[in-house]
Structure formats: C-alpha cells, structure tokens
Coordinates of C-alpha atoms in Angstrom, one line a residue:
Chain F
M778 CA 97.7 133.6 140.7
D779 CA 99.7 135.6 143.2
L780 CA 99.2 139.3 142.5
P781 CA 99.8 142.1 145.1
D782 CA 96.7 143.8 146.5
G783 CA 95.8 147.2 145.1
Y784 CA 96.0 148.1 141.5
V785 CA 97.9 146.0 139.0
V786 CA 98.4 147.1 135.5
F787 CA 99.9 145.2 132.5
V788 CA 101.4 147.2 129.7
K789 CA 103.8 146.9 126.8
A790 CA 105.9 149.7 125.4
S791 CA 105.0 148.9 121.8
C792 CA 101.3 149.6 122.4
P793 CA 100.2 153.1 121.6
T794 CA 97.4 153.0 124.1
C795 CA 99.8 152.0 126.8
R796 CA 102.0 154.9 126.0
L797 CA 98.9 157.1 126.1
V798 CA 98.0 155.7 129.5
A799 CA 101.6 156.1 131.0
P800 CA 101.0 159.6 132.5
A801 CA 97.8 158.4 134.2
L802 CA 99.8 155.6 135.9
L803 CA 102.2 158.2 137.3
R804 CA 99.3 160.3 138.5
L805 CA 97.7 157.2 140.1
R806 CA 100.9 156.4 142.0
D807 CA 101.3 160.1 143.0
A808 CA 97.8 159.9 144.4
G809 CA 99.1 157.3 146.8
A810 CA 97.3 154.3 145.3
P811 CA 99.1 150.9 145.9
L812 CA 100.1 150.4 142.2
T813 CA 102.1 147.5 140.6
V814 CA 103.0 147.8 136.9
Y815 CA 104.1 144.8 134.9
S816 CA 105.8 145.5 131.6
Q817 CA 105.7 142.8 128.9
D818 CA 108.5 144.1 126.7
D819 CA 110.5 147.0 128.3
P820 CA 111.0 147.2 132.1
L821 CA 112.0 150.8 131.7
F822 CA 108.5 151.6 130.4
P823 CA 106.6 153.6 131.5
E824 CA 109.5 155.8 132.6
G825 CA 109.3 156.6 136.3
A826 CA 106.7 154.0 137.0
E827 CA 109.2 151.4 138.3
A828 CA 107.6 148.7 136.3
L829 CA 108.3 145.0 137.1
D830 CA 109.9 143.0 134.3
D831 CA 107.4 140.5 132.9
S832 CA 109.2 139.9 129.6
D833 CA 109.0 136.1 130.3
L834 CA 105.2 136.7 130.5
R835 CA 104.8 134.6 133.6
R836 CA 102.6 137.1 135.4
S837 CA 100.6 138.0 132.3
Y838 CA 100.0 134.3 131.6
Q839 CA 98.9 133.6 135.1
A840 CA 96.6 136.6 135.2
G841 CA 95.0 135.6 131.9
V842 CA 95.9 139.0 130.3
E843 CA 94.6 139.2 126.8
V844 CA 94.7 143.0 126.2
V845 CA 97.1 145.7 127.2
P846 CA 96.7 147.9 129.1
S847 CA 94.8 145.8 131.6
L848 CA 94.0 147.3 135.0
M849 CA 93.1 145.0 137.8
H850 CA 91.7 145.9 141.2
I851 CA 93.0 143.2 143.6
E852 CA 91.7 142.7 147.2
G853 CA 92.8 139.7 149.3
G854 CA 94.5 138.2 146.3
A855 CA 91.3 138.2 144.3
V856 CA 90.5 140.2 141.2
I857 CA 87.6 142.6 142.1
E858 CA 87.5 144.3 138.8
R859 CA 89.3 144.1 135.5
L860 CA 89.5 146.8 132.8
E861 CA 90.9 146.4 129.3
G862 CA 92.1 149.2 127.1
W863 CA 91.4 152.8 128.1
L864 CA 88.0 154.1 129.0
R865 CA 88.5 157.2 131.1
T866 CA 85.3 157.0 133.1
D867 CA 85.9 153.4 134.0
W868 CA 89.5 154.0 135.1
E869 CA 88.5 157.0 137.2
R870 CA 85.6 155.0 138.8
V871 CA 87.7 151.9 139.6
T872 CA 90.7 153.9 141.0
G873 CA 88.6 156.5 142.7
V874 CA 90.9 159.2 141.2
A875 CA 88.5 161.7 139.7
D876 CA 90.9 163.6 137.4
L877 CA 93.0 160.6 136.4
G878 CA 92.7 161.2 132.7
A879 CA 91.7 164.8 132.7
D880 CA 93.7 165.8 129.6
M881 CA 93.3 162.4 127.9
P882 CA 90.8 161.2 125.3
P883 CA 87.7 159.4 126.6
F884 CA 88.4 156.1 124.9
R885 CA 91.2 154.1 123.2
A886 CA 91.1 150.4 122.4
G887 CA 94.0 148.4 123.8
C888 CA 96.4 146.1 121.9
A889 CA 96.7 142.3 122.1
S890 CA 98.8 141.1 125.0
R891 CA 102.1 139.5 124.0
T892 CA 100.7 136.3 125.5
L893 CA 98.6 136.0 122.4
D894 CA 101.5 136.3 119.9
P895 CA 101.4 133.5 117.3
G896 CA 102.6 130.3 118.9
M897 CA 102.9 132.0 122.3
P898 CA 99.9 130.4 124.1
E899 CA 101.2 126.9 123.5
L900 CA 104.7 127.9 124.6
L901 CA 103.5 129.6 127.8
A902 CA 101.2 126.7 128.5
V903 CA 104.2 124.4 128.4
R904 CA 106.4 126.8 130.4
F905 CA 104.0 127.8 133.1
G906 CA 101.1 125.4 132.9
G907 CA 103.3 122.3 133.1
E908 CA 101.2 120.1 135.3
K909 CA 98.5 119.8 132.7
L910 CA 100.5 117.1 130.8
R911 CA 101.3 113.9 132.7
S912 CA 103.2 111.8 130.2
R913 CA 106.8 111.0 131.0
R914 CA 109.2 113.4 129.4
L915 CA 112.2 112.2 127.5
E916 CA 115.1 114.4 126.7
V917 CA 116.7 113.9 123.3
A918 CA 120.3 114.9 123.3
Q919 CA 121.2 117.9 121.1
L920 CA 123.5 115.8 118.9
E921 CA 120.9 113.0 118.7
D922 CA 118.7 112.8 115.6
E923 CA 115.2 112.9 117.1
F924 CA 113.7 110.9 114.2
E925 CA 116.2 108.2 114.7
A926 CA 115.7 108.3 118.4
M927 CA 112.0 107.6 117.9
F928 CA 112.7 104.7 115.6
E929 CA 115.2 103.3 118.1
R930 CA 112.6 103.4 120.9
G931 CA 110.2 101.4 118.8
W932 CA 107.6 104.1 118.6
T933 CA 107.0 104.1 114.9
D934 CA 105.2 101.9 112.4
G935 CA 108.3 101.9 110.2
L936 CA 107.7 105.3 108.7
P937 CA 108.9 108.5 110.4
V938 CA 106.7 110.1 113.0
V939 CA 106.3 113.7 114.0
P940 CA 108.2 114.3 117.3
P941 CA 105.5 114.7 120.1
T942 CA 106.8 117.8 121.8
P943 CA 104.8 119.2 124.7
E944 CA 103.9 122.2 122.5
R945 CA 102.5 120.0 119.7
V946 CA 100.6 117.8 122.1
L947 CA 99.0 120.9 123.8
R948 CA 98.0 122.2 120.4
M949 CA 96.5 118.8 119.5
L950 CA 94.5 118.8 122.8
E951 CA 92.9 122.1 121.6
G952 CA 91.0 119.8 119.2
T953 CA 88.8 118.4 122.0
D954 CA 86.9 119.7 125.0
R955 CA 87.7 116.4 126.8
D956 CA 90.1 116.6 129.7
P957 CA 93.6 115.3 129.0
P958 CA 93.5 112.7 131.9
E959 CA 90.2 111.3 130.9
V960 CA 90.4 107.6 130.0
V961 CA 89.2 107.0 126.5
A962 CA 89.6 103.3 126.3
V963 CA 91.5 100.3 127.7
V964 CA 93.8 99.3 124.9
P965 CA 94.7 95.7 124.2
P966 CA 96.8 93.6 124.2
D967 CA 98.4 95.0 127.4
L968 CA 95.1 96.4 128.5
V969 CA 96.4 99.8 129.3
E970 CA 94.2 102.8 129.9
C971 CA 94.6 105.3 127.1
T972 CA 93.9 108.9 128.2
V973 CA 93.0 111.7 125.9
E974 CA 96.5 113.0 126.4
K975 CA 98.1 109.7 125.3
A976 CA 95.8 109.6 122.3
A977 CA 96.9 113.1 121.5
V978 CA 100.6 112.2 121.7
N979 CA 100.1 109.5 119.2
A980 CA 97.9 111.6 117.0
V981 CA 100.7 114.2 116.8
M982 CA 103.1 111.4 115.8
A983 CA 100.7 110.2 113.1
G984 CA 100.6 113.7 111.6
C985 CA 97.1 114.6 112.6
R986 CA 95.8 118.2 112.9
P987 CA 93.9 119.1 116.2
E988 CA 90.5 119.0 114.4
Y989 CA 91.0 115.3 113.6
L990 CA 91.4 114.4 117.3
P991 CA 87.7 113.8 118.0
V992 CA 87.6 111.3 115.1
V993 CA 90.6 109.5 116.5
L994 CA 89.1 109.3 119.9
A995 CA 85.8 107.9 118.5
A996 CA 87.7 105.4 116.5
L997 CA 89.7 104.4 119.5
E998 CA 86.5 103.9 121.6
A999 CA 85.0 101.8 118.9
A1000 CA 88.1 99.7 118.4
C1001 CA 88.5 98.8 122.0
T1002 CA 85.0 97.5 122.5
S1003 CA 84.6 93.8 123.1
E1004 CA 82.4 93.5 120.0
F1005 CA 85.0 95.0 117.7
N1006 CA 87.7 93.0 119.5
I1007 CA 90.9 94.7 118.4
H1008 CA 92.9 92.3 120.5
G1009 CA 91.9 89.3 118.3
L1010 CA 92.2 91.4 115.2
L1011 CA 95.8 92.3 116.2
A1012 CA 96.7 88.8 117.2
T1013 CA 95.3 87.0 114.2
T1014 CA 97.5 85.3 111.5
W1015 CA 94.9 86.7 109.0
S1016 CA 95.8 89.9 107.1
A1017 CA 93.2 92.1 108.5
G1018 CA 93.5 95.4 110.5
P1019 CA 91.1 98.1 111.6
V1020 CA 89.3 100.0 108.8
I1021 CA 87.7 103.3 109.7
I1022 CA 84.7 104.6 107.7
V1023 CA 83.7 108.1 108.6
N1024 CA 80.3 109.7 108.1
G1025 CA 78.6 113.0 108.7
P1026 CA 79.5 116.7 108.7
V1027 CA 82.9 116.2 110.4
T1028 CA 84.2 114.7 107.1
E1029 CA 83.8 117.9 105.1
R1030 CA 84.8 120.1 108.0
I1031 CA 88.2 118.4 108.4
G1032 CA 88.7 117.9 104.6
M1033 CA 88.4 114.1 104.3
N1034 CA 88.5 112.5 100.9
A1035 CA 85.5 110.5 99.8
G1036 CA 86.2 111.0 96.1
G1037 CA 89.0 110.0 93.8
N1038 CA 91.6 107.8 95.4
A1039 CA 89.5 107.9 98.7
L1040 CA 91.1 104.6 99.8
G1041 CA 94.5 105.6 98.7
Q1042 CA 97.2 108.1 99.6
G1043 CA 97.4 111.8 99.5
N1044 CA 94.8 113.2 101.9
R1045 CA 96.1 114.2 105.3
A1046 CA 93.0 113.4 107.4
N1047 CA 92.4 110.0 105.7
S1048 CA 96.0 109.1 106.1
T1049 CA 96.7 110.2 109.6
I1050 CA 93.5 109.3 111.5
G1051 CA 93.9 105.6 110.6
R1052 CA 97.6 105.8 111.4
A1053 CA 96.9 107.4 114.8
L1054 CA 94.7 104.5 115.8
Q1055 CA 97.4 102.0 114.8
L1056 CA 100.1 103.9 116.7
I1057 CA 97.9 103.9 119.8
V1058 CA 97.5 100.1 119.6
R1059 CA 101.3 99.8 119.1
N1060 CA 102.5 102.3 121.7
V1061 CA 99.8 102.3 124.4
G1062 CA 98.5 98.8 123.9
G1063 CA 101.9 97.3 123.2
G1064 CA 100.6 95.4 120.1
R1065 CA 103.5 94.9 117.7
P1066 CA 104.2 92.7 114.7
G1067 CA 106.2 89.8 115.8
G1068 CA 104.9 90.3 119.3
V1069 CA 101.1 89.8 119.8
D1070 CA 100.6 90.7 116.1
R1071 CA 101.0 87.3 114.3
A1072 CA 99.8 88.2 110.8
T1073 CA 101.0 85.9 108.1
H1074 CA 101.0 88.6 105.5
G1075 CA 99.4 91.7 107.0
N1076 CA 98.3 94.3 104.4
P1077 CA 99.4 97.9 103.6
G1078 CA 96.2 99.1 105.2
K1079 CA 97.6 98.2 108.6
H1080 CA 99.6 101.4 108.3
T1081 CA 96.4 103.3 107.9
F1082 CA 93.0 102.5 106.4
C1083 CA 90.5 105.3 106.8
F1084 CA 88.1 107.0 104.4
S1085 CA 84.8 108.9 104.4
E1086 CA 81.6 108.0 102.6
D1087 CA 80.5 110.2 99.7
E1088 CA 77.1 111.1 101.1
R1089 CA 76.3 114.0 98.8
G1090 CA 76.7 111.9 95.7
S1091 CA 75.1 108.8 97.1
P1092 CA 71.7 107.5 96.0
W1093 CA 71.4 105.9 99.5
E1094 CA 71.3 106.6 103.2
P1095 CA 74.8 106.9 104.8
L1096 CA 76.3 103.8 106.5
S1097 CA 76.0 105.5 109.9
V1098 CA 72.2 106.1 109.4
E1099 CA 71.7 102.6 108.2
R1100 CA 73.5 101.5 111.4
G1101 CA 71.1 103.5 113.6
L1102 CA 72.5 107.0 114.1
P1103 CA 70.4 110.0 113.2
A1104 CA 71.2 111.7 109.9
G1105 CA 73.6 114.6 110.2
T1106 CA 75.5 112.9 113.1
S1107 CA 79.2 112.5 112.6
A1108 CA 80.3 108.9 113.2
V1109 CA 83.0 106.3 112.7
T1110 CA 82.3 102.7 111.8
L1111 CA 85.1 100.3 112.5
F1112 CA 85.5 97.3 110.3
A1113 CA 88.0 94.5 110.6
G1114 CA 89.2 94.6 107.0
S1115 CA 91.9 92.6 105.2
G1116 CA 92.6 94.8 102.1
L1117 CA 91.1 95.9 98.9
Q1118 CA 89.8 93.8 96.0
P1119 CA 88.7 96.1 93.2
L1120 CA 86.1 94.8 90.7
V1121 CA 85.3 95.9 87.2
D1122 CA 82.0 96.0 85.4
Q1123 CA 81.9 98.4 82.4
Q1124 CA 79.0 96.7 80.6
S1125 CA 76.1 96.5 83.1
R1126 CA 73.4 99.1 82.7
S1127 CA 70.8 97.3 84.6
P1128 CA 70.8 96.9 88.4
E1129 CA 70.1 93.1 88.0
S1130 CA 73.2 92.6 85.9
L1131 CA 75.4 94.7 88.2
A1132 CA 74.2 92.9 91.3
R1133 CA 75.2 89.7 89.7
T1134 CA 78.7 91.0 89.1
Y1135 CA 78.9 92.0 92.8
A1136 CA 77.7 88.7 93.9
A1137 CA 80.2 86.8 91.8
C1138 CA 83.0 88.9 93.1
L1139 CA 81.9 88.8 96.7
Q1140 CA 81.8 85.0 96.6
V1141 CA 85.6 84.9 96.6
V1142 CA 86.1 86.8 99.9
A1143 CA 88.5 84.5 101.8
H1144 CA 87.6 81.5 99.6
P1145 CA 84.8 80.8 97.2
K1146 CA 83.9 77.7 99.1
L1147 CA 83.8 79.3 102.5
A1148 CA 80.8 81.2 103.8
L1149 CA 79.3 82.9 106.9
A1150 CA 82.7 83.3 108.6
W1151 CA 83.9 86.6 106.9
D1152 CA 82.1 89.9 106.6
A1153 CA 82.8 92.4 103.8
V1154 CA 82.4 96.0 102.8
L1155 CA 81.2 96.7 99.3
V1156 CA 82.4 100.2 98.2
V1157 CA 80.2 101.3 95.4
S1158 CA 81.6 103.9 93.0
P1159 CA 79.6 106.9 91.7
E1160 CA 79.4 105.4 88.2
H1161 CA 78.0 102.2 89.5
A1162 CA 75.7 104.0 91.9
R1163 CA 74.2 105.8 89.0
V1164 CA 72.9 102.5 87.6
F1165 CA 71.0 101.8 90.8
R1166 CA 69.8 105.4 91.1
E1167 CA 68.4 105.5 87.6
A1168 CA 66.6 102.2 88.2
G1169 CA 65.2 103.5 91.5
W1170 CA 66.9 100.7 93.6
S1171 CA 67.3 101.5 97.3
K1172 CA 70.1 100.0 99.3
A1173 CA 67.6 97.6 100.8
R1174 CA 66.6 96.5 97.3
L1175 CA 70.2 95.8 96.4
R1176 CA 70.7 93.9 99.6
E1177 CA 67.6 91.7 98.9
E1178 CA 68.9 90.9 95.4
L1179 CA 72.4 90.1 96.8
D1180 CA 71.0 87.9 99.5
G1181 CA 69.4 85.7 96.9
L1182 CA 72.4 85.7 94.5
L1183 CA 74.8 85.0 97.3
R1184 CA 73.1 81.7 98.3
R1185 CA 74.8 78.7 96.8
P1186 CA 74.1 75.0 96.9
G1187 CA 76.0 73.4 99.8
A1188 CA 77.0 70.5 97.6
Q1189 CA 79.2 72.9 95.6
M1190 CA 80.8 74.2 98.8
I1191 CA 81.5 71.2 101.0
R1192 CA 85.0 69.9 101.6
G1193 CA 86.2 68.0 98.6
A1194 CA 83.7 69.5 96.1
G1195 CA 85.3 70.7 92.9
G1196 CA 88.4 68.8 93.8
I1197 CA 89.3 71.3 96.5
A1198 CA 89.8 69.9 100.1
E1199 CA 88.9 73.2 101.7
G1200 CA 85.2 74.0 102.1
M1201 CA 82.1 73.9 104.3
P1202 CA 81.3 70.8 106.5
S1203 CA 79.6 68.0 104.6
S1204 CA 76.5 68.4 106.8
L1205 CA 75.6 71.4 104.6
A1206 CA 75.6 69.4 101.4
G1207 CA 71.8 69.7 101.1
A1208 CA 71.5 73.3 102.2
A1209 CA 71.4 76.6 100.4
V1210 CA 74.4 78.4 102.0
P1211 CA 74.4 82.2 102.2
K1212 CA 77.9 83.8 101.8
F1213 CA 77.4 86.3 104.6
R1214 CA 75.8 86.2 108.0
R1215 CA 73.0 88.6 108.6
G1216 CA 74.4 92.1 108.8
G1217 CA 77.8 90.9 107.5
L1218 CA 77.8 92.9 104.3
L1219 CA 78.3 96.7 104.6
I1220 CA 77.6 98.9 101.6
V1221 CA 79.0 102.4 101.3
H1222 CA 79.4 104.9 98.5
A1223 CA 82.8 106.4 97.7
G1224 CA 85.3 106.9 94.9
G1225 CA 86.0 109.1 91.9
T1226 CA 83.4 110.1 89.4
A1227 CA 85.1 108.2 86.6
G1228 CA 85.4 104.4 86.5
M1229 CA 82.8 101.7 86.4
F1230 CA 84.5 99.9 89.2
S1231 CA 83.6 99.1 92.7
A1232 CA 85.7 97.5 95.5
I1233 CA 85.4 94.9 98.1
I1234 CA 87.1 95.1 101.5
G1235 CA 87.2 91.5 102.8
G1236 CA 86.7 90.9 106.5
W1237 CA 88.0 88.7 109.2
A1238 CA 86.4 86.1 111.5
S1239 CA 82.9 87.6 111.8
G1240 CA 80.5 88.2 114.6
A1241 CA 80.8 86.9 118.2
V1242 CA 83.6 84.6 117.1
G1243 CA 85.8 87.5 116.0
S1244 CA 84.7 91.0 115.2
E1245 CA 81.4 92.9 114.8
P1246 CA 81.5 96.2 113.0
V1247 CA 81.1 99.0 115.6
T1248 CA 79.7 102.5 115.0
R1249 CA 80.3 105.4 117.4
E1250 CA 79.3 109.0 117.3
V1251 CA 82.1 111.5 117.0
R1252 CA 81.9 113.9 119.9
E1253 CA 83.1 117.3 118.7
Chain G
M1018 CA 114.4 118.5 122.5
E1019 CA 111.8 117.2 124.9
L1020 CA 109.4 114.5 123.8
L1021 CA 106.4 113.0 125.5
D1022 CA 106.4 109.3 125.9
P1023 CA 103.7 107.8 123.6
T1024 CA 103.7 104.5 125.3
G1025 CA 101.5 103.1 128.2
E1026 CA 104.6 103.7 130.5
R1027 CA 104.0 100.3 132.0
Q1028 CA 106.2 97.5 132.8
P1029 CA 104.4 94.2 132.4
A1030 CA 103.3 92.8 135.8
A1031 CA 105.9 90.2 136.8
R1032 CA 104.1 86.9 137.4
Q1033 CA 105.6 84.0 139.2
R1034 CA 105.6 80.9 137.1
V1035 CA 104.5 77.7 138.8
P1036 CA 107.5 75.4 138.9
R1037 CA 107.5 72.6 136.2
P1038 CA 106.4 69.4 137.9
A1039 CA 109.0 66.6 137.9
S1040 CA 106.3 64.0 137.4
L1041 CA 102.5 64.0 136.7
E1042 CA 101.8 61.4 139.3
G1043 CA 99.0 62.4 141.5
L1044 CA 98.5 65.7 139.7
T1045 CA 95.4 67.0 137.9
V1046 CA 96.1 68.2 134.3
G1047 CA 93.8 70.6 132.5
L1048 CA 93.4 70.4 128.8
L1049 CA 92.3 73.8 127.3
D1050 CA 90.7 73.8 123.9
I1051 CA 90.8 77.4 122.5
S1052 CA 88.0 76.5 120.0
K1053 CA 90.2 76.3 116.9
P1054 CA 89.5 73.6 114.4
R1055 CA 91.1 70.2 115.2
G1056 CA 92.3 71.3 118.6
D1057 CA 89.9 68.7 120.0
V1058 CA 91.6 66.0 117.9
F1059 CA 94.9 66.7 119.6
L1060 CA 93.4 67.0 123.1
D1061 CA 91.3 63.9 122.8
R1062 CA 94.5 61.9 122.1
L1063 CA 96.4 63.6 124.9
D1064 CA 93.4 62.8 127.2
E1065 CA 93.7 59.1 126.3
V1066 CA 97.4 59.0 126.9
L1067 CA 97.3 60.8 130.2
S1068 CA 94.2 59.1 131.6
G1069 CA 95.8 55.8 130.6
R1070 CA 98.7 56.6 132.9
G1071 CA 96.3 57.3 135.7
V1072 CA 96.6 61.1 135.6
E1073 CA 93.4 63.0 136.4
V1074 CA 92.4 65.0 133.4
L1075 CA 90.0 68.0 133.3
R1076 CA 88.7 69.5 130.0
F1077 CA 88.2 73.2 129.4
R1078 CA 87.2 75.3 126.4
K1079 CA 87.5 79.0 125.5
P1080 CA 84.3 80.4 123.9
T1081 CA 86.4 81.7 121.0
F1082 CA 90.0 81.6 120.0
T1083 CA 90.1 85.2 119.0
K1084 CA 89.6 86.6 122.5
P1085 CA 91.5 86.1 125.8
A1086 CA 90.1 83.4 128.1
P1087 CA 87.5 84.8 130.4
A1088 CA 88.8 85.6 133.9
D1089 CA 86.4 83.0 135.5
L1090 CA 87.7 80.3 133.2
R1091 CA 91.3 81.2 134.1
Y1092 CA 90.5 81.1 137.8
E1093 CA 88.7 77.7 137.5
I1094 CA 91.8 76.2 135.8
R1095 CA 94.0 77.7 138.4
V1096 CA 92.2 76.3 141.4
K1097 CA 91.4 72.9 139.9
C1098 CA 94.6 72.0 138.1
D1099 CA 98.3 71.5 138.8
A1100 CA 99.3 71.8 135.2
V1101 CA 97.6 72.8 131.9
V1102 CA 98.1 72.0 128.3
E1103 CA 96.7 74.5 125.8
A1104 CA 96.0 73.4 122.2
L1105 CA 96.7 76.3 119.9
A1106 CA 95.9 74.1 116.9
D1107 CA 95.9 75.2 113.2

C-alpha cells in the first residue's frame, strides 16, 4: 500500500455519515493537517475538500477499506491508527483537533465501502490482486463462442464446462484456507503437480460451488496415492473409474444426496465433485480416452461417480468410521468402480435370506468363476437395512455371514468347469475359494426409502496388483 | 473473455530415442514381462529364438502391469541392455 503520510480519509457521497463528516474534513484541512481524501463515487465530494478520484477503488482495495468514512493516520507509510464511521471523541483524539466536531452528533455508524458491493471483492481481487493467480491466461476472442473454444482445446469431458474466468476461480478459492500455489497431488499419467489453484480451475469448470472444494481436494489426494493407483485405473482396458463415497458432516453442509437417486443425476454436489476429479485427471494429468485411457467400454460413471452415505438412517457405523476415522469426521473414500449392478429382493424378511441374495448377486462381479481379483461395494438400501436392524445384525455380523456364503468349491470355479474356459487355476480345484480378498468388500447405506433393492458397484484389479480403496479426511 | 488454463501447462519432456540397431549381433536384449497373463509364454519363445542366434538375453519383470515400471528397474534395463522387448500380452 502506498498512502501519503498524514491523515487519509475514504468517503463516498452516497453515505449519509460521510456527508455529515464533510464539514469536519474542511475544518481539519483548515487547521493545517496534512489531509488526503479519497472519494469512492464522486470526486467533487466533499465540496471544497479537493478529493482524489478513487472510483476505480484501487486505493480503497489496497488500503483494505470496509467502512466509509474511514480515517487513517499514516506515518512513514504505515497505518498508525484507523477509525471507521464517526465517533467524535476518537476523531478529535486522533487528529489532535479539539473542536473538530463541535456542532456534530457524538456518534454515527458508517456505511459499507463500495469495495464490498456484491461481486466487487472478486472483481477487485482480479483487477488489483492479479499476482495471486498463476495459471496461464487465455483470451477468447469476442466473436468466439467460449464454450466451443473450450471444446476445441480439449478441456471438456464431452459435456459443456463452466468457463474458468479469474473471477470464478477466485470465488472458488474462497472455499478453502489452503494457499493457491500449494501442491495437492502429483497427477498421473503425466505426473504433473496439481496446485490448489489448478484444482479450483477444474472445479469451476465442473460446476462446483466453493464449499465443495475441500471435498474435491481430499478426493484428489486420495486418488493420487500409490495405493489407489489412478494411473492404472485410467490406463486399464476395464470399465472402471474413480468412485467417491463421502461421509461425515460435510455431506449435509454442502447438500449432498444420500437418499433417493443418490447414485444418479440431479444433485449438484454429487454431480460436480466427481466430475471435478475426472477433469483434473484429464486436464492436469493429461489422461484422456484414446490416449492413456484404454478402456474397452468405460462406463457412464466416468463422467462423475460420487455420492454420500446415509448415516442418519443407517443401522451401522459409517464407512469412514469402519475404515479407521473418528465418528463425526468428514471423509472421502475412493473406490475403483466399474458401474452399478442393482439387485432386487422383495421377499426376504430375515437377514439370513437377504444375505444369501447378496452373496448370489456378488458372485457375478466380473465373472462368477473368478475370485479374489475384484473388490466390490455393496450399497444397502433403507428397506433392506431395516431387515438387518430389526434382526439386530451388525455390519460385522453381515460380513461374517457373507464371508461364509461367498466361499465356493474350487472345482466349480476352475478353468473348464461348467463348460466355461474362463476360471480359476486348476490348482485351486480342492480349495474353498472366497470371492473377495480380505477387506475387498465395502458396505455402505444409501438410497431412497422405497424399494427393496440394493446395488453392487463392481471393482477393478484389487489390492497391491491394482487399487486399494483409500480414505482421506476432508480438511475444511 | 479471459480464461485460466486448466491444464498442467507442460510440454512433455522430449526424449531422445536410441537409434534402432541394424543387427542384434553382439548386443544384449532385455525381455520385459509386465506381469500380465501369458506374457511369459511369448517371452520364453523369444528368449529361445534370440539365444539360439547367439544374442545375449536378460529377463526383467515389472511387479504389476497396472503401475509404471519402478525407476530402479528402468535404470537397470537402460544400463544393461542395448535393446528391449516388452510383452504387453492379453
């Protein structure tokens, strides 16, 4: 900030308190005080005060003015004292002019500075705080359609994206306390450092609100760990992509959907958080279909696949708690998921029967004769969860039951068995083969209150070979 | 309208490719198995053919096909071999 020594006052003509104070400013100047007045709206105001024009608000922004009138006492370029509004005794004390407001009321509150007009902080931050953003700036010609320009540059997932203007990115960055240049993760496949700012640019494009950004950042951190292995997940010919399951208080605070159609369209947070992660992988990491992404089919969830767990309605502990975080902590769990296989059971009223249905349906993940190489998420609906609640079954109890039910004789699963060439190695003919590796089946509670359905999200190459589910706290 | 670039703003590092050898005579050839099923079948046969022609063959294996080869493995191949054949399999 570069303000002249002496007394500096910021005013605007549309503020009644500033108009009230105007005579005091003339008196101050007449007393011989070194006075500089900046007017935010009308350089002719206050009349006779020879105010400097600050209608572009540069000085006000740089001085951090929030209220007019503001009186600052500057010495050696530093602010010694700062007063806001009108308090006669304070003004007289700071200026040393005893009868400065002799005929004026003792106190009047000020008005909001024009720097705080709606939308103005972002605009001023862009105009005068330019060095905060480091991303390369690209000018779109006036006659160019900005949406088409973004398609042409290859920035989108095939759907339109929100143009990442500096104003929008600055607003997005308000969603986190983290510094824009801080590196969040190194993003495959190009292994490029992704800063908070780059993540924010892509979050804007995805359609996120600023309050979603901490969830996007946590998901990005989790995705770019060696355990989760988003590089391999991107490159694989298999259909899978990152699935984000969100737990904790952040889900309600940002309005996520854990109820009806939780895994579908229509909720902004669910839709855009998953999309932001995929846009970062595409744009920052350089991972694109046909490039490093070699998926045979892909799946619609590779646009976005993000939902929250219904913790309030659940008979069980949340996924994040089961995975080691304290209750009440906001968290994301990343899962390499290949799409949704819903299952129906409208007849079971006992947990034993319903568990058998689950086991039968879970056997077909990837292939009924293949085991241990794919993980899965079982999404239990409220109507199904009721069966377990009423029977007093914990999640651990259900797991124990499923562990038993999901073991099949190796003889039925080896290559050639059942007339199917695909299968497990013949060495397992005499073994009881579990479908999932230890920790390879995640169970969450989500969905609408009507429907005796649950759903399975099949996985990808599991564990150290491919991907481990990874849980990370959301730092708000 | 001004937009912020959402990309990594990076040009890929330009790498010099080793010239393709005119003959394998006197060279060491690395065979890299990426741990995909049946990659070994292909490489075993290649090993037979090359060794039969008097070419020195070294075998390497990535821990998993889903992740890039570890830096140490890449370095080892680079310092020990004149050429490498990678079996992508499937």
